[in-house]
PDB file of C-alpha atoms in Angstrom:
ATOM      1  CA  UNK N   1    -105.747 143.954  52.581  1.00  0.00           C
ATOM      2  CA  UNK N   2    -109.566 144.457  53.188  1.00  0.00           C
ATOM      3  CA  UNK N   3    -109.844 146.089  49.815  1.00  0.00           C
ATOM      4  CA  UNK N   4    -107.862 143.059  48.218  1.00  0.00           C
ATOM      5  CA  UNK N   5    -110.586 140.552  50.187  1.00  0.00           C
ATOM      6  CA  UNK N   6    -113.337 142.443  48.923  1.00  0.00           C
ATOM      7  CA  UNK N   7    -112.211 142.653  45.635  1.00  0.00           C
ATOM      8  CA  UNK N   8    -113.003 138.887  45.257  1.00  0.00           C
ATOM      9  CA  UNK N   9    -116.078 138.342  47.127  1.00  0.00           C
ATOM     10  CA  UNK N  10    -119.286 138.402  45.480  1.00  0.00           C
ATOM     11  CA  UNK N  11    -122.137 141.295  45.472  1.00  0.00           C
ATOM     12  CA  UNK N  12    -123.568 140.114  48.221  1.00  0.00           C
ATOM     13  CA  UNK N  13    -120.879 140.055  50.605  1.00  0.00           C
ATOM     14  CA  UNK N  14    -120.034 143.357  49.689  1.00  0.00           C
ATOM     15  CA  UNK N  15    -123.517 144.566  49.763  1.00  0.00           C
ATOM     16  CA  UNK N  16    -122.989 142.520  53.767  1.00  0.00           C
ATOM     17  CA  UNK N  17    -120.114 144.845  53.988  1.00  0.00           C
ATOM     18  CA  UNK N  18    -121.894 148.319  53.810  1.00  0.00           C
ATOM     19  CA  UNK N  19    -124.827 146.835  55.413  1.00  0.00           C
ATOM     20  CA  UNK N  20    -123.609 148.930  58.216  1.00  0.00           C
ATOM     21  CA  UNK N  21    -121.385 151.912  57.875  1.00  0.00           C
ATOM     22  CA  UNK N  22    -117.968 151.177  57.652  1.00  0.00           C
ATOM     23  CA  UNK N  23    -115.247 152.723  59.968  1.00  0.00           C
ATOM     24  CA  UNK N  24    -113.336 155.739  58.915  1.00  0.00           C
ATOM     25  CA  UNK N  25    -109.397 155.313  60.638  1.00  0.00           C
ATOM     26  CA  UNK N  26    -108.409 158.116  58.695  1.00  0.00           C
ATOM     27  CA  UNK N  27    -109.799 160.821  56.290  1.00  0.00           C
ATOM     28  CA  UNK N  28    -108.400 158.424  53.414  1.00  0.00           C
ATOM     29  CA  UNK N  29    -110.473 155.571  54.278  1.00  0.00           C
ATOM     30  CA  UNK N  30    -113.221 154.558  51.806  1.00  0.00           C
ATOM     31  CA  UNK N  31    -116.379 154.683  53.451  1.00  0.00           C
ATOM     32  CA  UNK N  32    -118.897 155.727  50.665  1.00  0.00           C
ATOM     33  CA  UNK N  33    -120.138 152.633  48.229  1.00  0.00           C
ATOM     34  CA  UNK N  34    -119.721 154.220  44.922  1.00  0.00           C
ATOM     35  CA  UNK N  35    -115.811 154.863  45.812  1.00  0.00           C
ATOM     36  CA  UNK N  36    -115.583 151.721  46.841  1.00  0.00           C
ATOM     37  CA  UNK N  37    -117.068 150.364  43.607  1.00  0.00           C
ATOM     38  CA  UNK N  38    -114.593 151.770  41.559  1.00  0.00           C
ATOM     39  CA  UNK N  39    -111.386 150.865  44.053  1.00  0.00           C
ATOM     40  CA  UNK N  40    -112.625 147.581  43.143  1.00  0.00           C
ATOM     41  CA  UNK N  41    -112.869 147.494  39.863  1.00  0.00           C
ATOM     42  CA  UNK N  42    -109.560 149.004  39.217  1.00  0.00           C
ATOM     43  CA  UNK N  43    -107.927 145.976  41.951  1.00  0.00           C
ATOM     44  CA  UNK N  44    -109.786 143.231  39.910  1.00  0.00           C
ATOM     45  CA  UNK N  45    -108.197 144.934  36.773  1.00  0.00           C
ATOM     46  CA  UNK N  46    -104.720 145.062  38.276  1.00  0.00           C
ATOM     47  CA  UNK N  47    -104.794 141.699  40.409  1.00  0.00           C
ATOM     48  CA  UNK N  48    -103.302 144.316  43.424  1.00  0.00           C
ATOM     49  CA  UNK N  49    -105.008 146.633  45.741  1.00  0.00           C
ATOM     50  CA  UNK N  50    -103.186 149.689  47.143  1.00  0.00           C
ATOM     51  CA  UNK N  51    -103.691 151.872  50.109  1.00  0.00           C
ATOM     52  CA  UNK N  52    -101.795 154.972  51.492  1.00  0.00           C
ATOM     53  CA  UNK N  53    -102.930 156.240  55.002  1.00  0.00           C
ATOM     54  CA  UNK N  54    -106.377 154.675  54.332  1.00  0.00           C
ATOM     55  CA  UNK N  55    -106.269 152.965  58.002  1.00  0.00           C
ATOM     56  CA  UNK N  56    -102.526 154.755  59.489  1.00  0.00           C
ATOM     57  CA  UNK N  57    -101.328 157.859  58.952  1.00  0.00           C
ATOM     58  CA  UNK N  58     -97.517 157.770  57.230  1.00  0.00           C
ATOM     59  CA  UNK N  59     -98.648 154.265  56.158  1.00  0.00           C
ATOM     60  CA  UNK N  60     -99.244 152.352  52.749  1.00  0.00           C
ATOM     61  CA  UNK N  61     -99.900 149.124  51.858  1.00  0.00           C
ATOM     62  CA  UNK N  62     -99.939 146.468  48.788  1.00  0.00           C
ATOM     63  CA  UNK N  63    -101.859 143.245  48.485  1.00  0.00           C
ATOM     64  CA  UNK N  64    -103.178 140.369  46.492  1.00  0.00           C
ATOM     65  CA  UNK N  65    -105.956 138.829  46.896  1.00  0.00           C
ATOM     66  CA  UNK N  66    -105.067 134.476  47.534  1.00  0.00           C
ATOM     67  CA  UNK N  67    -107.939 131.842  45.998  1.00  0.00           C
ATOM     68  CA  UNK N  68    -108.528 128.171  47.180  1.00  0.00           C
ATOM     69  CA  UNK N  69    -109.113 125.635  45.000  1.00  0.00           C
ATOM     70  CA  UNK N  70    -113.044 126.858  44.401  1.00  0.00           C
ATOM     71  CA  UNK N  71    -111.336 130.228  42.990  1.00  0.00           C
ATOM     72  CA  UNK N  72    -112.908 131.696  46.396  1.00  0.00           C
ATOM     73  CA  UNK N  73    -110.800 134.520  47.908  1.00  0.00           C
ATOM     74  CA  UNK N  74    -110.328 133.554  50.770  1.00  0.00           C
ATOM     75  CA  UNK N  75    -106.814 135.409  52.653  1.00  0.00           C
ATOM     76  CA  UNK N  76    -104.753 138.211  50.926  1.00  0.00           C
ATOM     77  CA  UNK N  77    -100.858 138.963  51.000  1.00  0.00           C
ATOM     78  CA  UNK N  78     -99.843 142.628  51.938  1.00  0.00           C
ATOM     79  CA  UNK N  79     -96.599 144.349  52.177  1.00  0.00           C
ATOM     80  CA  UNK N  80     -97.003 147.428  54.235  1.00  0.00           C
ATOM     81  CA  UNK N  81     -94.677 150.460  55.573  1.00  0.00           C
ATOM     82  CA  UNK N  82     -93.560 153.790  56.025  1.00  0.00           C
ATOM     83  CA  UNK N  83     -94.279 156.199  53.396  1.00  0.00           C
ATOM     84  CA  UNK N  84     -90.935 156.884  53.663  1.00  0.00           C
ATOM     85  CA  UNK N  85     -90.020 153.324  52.118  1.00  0.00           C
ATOM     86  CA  UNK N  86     -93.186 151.967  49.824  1.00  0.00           C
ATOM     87  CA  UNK N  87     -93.756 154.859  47.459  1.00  0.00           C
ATOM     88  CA  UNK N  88     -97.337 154.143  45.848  1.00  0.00           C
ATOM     89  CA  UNK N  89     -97.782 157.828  44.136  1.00  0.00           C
ATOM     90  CA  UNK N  90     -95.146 157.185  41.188  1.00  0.00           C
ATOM     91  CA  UNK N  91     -94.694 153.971  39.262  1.00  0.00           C
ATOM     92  CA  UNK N  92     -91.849 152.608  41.208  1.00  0.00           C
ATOM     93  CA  UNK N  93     -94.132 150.364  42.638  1.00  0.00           C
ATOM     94  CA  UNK N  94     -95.077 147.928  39.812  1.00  0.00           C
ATOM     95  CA  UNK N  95     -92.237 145.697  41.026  1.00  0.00           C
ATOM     96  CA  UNK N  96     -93.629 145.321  44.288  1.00  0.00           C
ATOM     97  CA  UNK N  97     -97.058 144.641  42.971  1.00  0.00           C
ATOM     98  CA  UNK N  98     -95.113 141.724  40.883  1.00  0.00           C
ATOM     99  CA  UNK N  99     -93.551 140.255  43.840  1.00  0.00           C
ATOM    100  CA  UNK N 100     -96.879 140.379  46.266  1.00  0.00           C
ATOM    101  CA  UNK N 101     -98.704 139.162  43.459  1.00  0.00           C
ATOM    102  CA  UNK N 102     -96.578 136.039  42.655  1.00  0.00           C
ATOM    103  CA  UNK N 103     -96.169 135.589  46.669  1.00  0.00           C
ATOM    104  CA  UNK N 104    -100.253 135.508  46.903  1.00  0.00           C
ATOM    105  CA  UNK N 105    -100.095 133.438  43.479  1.00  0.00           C
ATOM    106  CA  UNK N 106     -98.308 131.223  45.078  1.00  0.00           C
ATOM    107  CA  UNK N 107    -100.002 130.763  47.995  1.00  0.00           C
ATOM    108  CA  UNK N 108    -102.939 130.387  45.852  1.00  0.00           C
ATOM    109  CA  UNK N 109    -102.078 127.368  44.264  1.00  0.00           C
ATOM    110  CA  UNK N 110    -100.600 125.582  47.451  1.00  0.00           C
ATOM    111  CA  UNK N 111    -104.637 125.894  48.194  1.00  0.00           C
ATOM    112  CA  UNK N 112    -105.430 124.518  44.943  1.00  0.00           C
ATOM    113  CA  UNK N 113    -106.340 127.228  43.121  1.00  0.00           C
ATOM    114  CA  UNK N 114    -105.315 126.600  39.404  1.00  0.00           C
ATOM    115  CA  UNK N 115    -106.307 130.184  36.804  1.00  0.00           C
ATOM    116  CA  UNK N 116    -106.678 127.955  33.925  1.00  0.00           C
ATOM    117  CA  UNK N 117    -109.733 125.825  36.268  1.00  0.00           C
ATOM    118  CA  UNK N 118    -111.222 128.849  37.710  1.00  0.00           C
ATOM    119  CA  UNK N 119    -111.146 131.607  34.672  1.00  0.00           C
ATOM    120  CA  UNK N 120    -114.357 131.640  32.650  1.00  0.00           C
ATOM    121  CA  UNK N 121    -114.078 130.127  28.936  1.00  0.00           C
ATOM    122  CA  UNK N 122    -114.686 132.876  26.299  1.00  0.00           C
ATOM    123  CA  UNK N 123    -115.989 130.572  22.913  1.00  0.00           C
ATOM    124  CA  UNK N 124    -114.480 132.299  19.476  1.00  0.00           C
ATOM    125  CA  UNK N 125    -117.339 132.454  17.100  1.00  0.00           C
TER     126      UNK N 125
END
């Protein structure tokens, strides 16, 4: 879920993030900015961040980032389990991603948060 958060803060809060070195749960966990960096790009291309054993071993996770009315992350929705049960290495799960997604979506606009409000306008020439 931190990776979901992040993914829709602004420079400077992630900049506040690595401020100080971040904790390492397992050997999986992101710790080095540039990593980082590119984790969340891909999320803010996706609209879902992933994990697997990242903070637990035999653990992964899925989550979407959830907006306010402002367009300001400001929770995230995760399903998480056993490796065993949420595979994250093959495609299989795409229709979890859907389902957290729409969940956080959701959630989202019970806040107030409406995409066509908060998206910026691109102007055809």
């Amino acid at each position: 879920m931190g990776k979901a958060l992040l993914s829709g803060m602004s420079a400077e809060r992630v900049d506040e993030y690595f401020s100080a070195p971040p904790v390492a749960f397992t050997p999986h966990t992101i710790v080095h900015r540039e990593a980082m960096e590119t984790a969340l790009d891909q999320i803010r291309s996706k609209g879902y961040s992933t994990e697997i054993e990242e903070l637990a071993f035999g653990r992964a996770c899925i989550a979407a980032p959830i907006r306010n009315r402002t367009g300001e992350c400001v929770a995230a929705l995760s399903a998480s389990g056993p490796l065993s049960v949420i595979d994250l290495d093959g495609t299989g799960h795409q229709e979890l991603a859907l389902q957290v997604i729409e969940a956080a979506d959701e959630v989202s606009v019970s806040l107030g948060f409406s995409p066509s409000r908060n998206q910026p306008r691109v102007l055809s020439a």
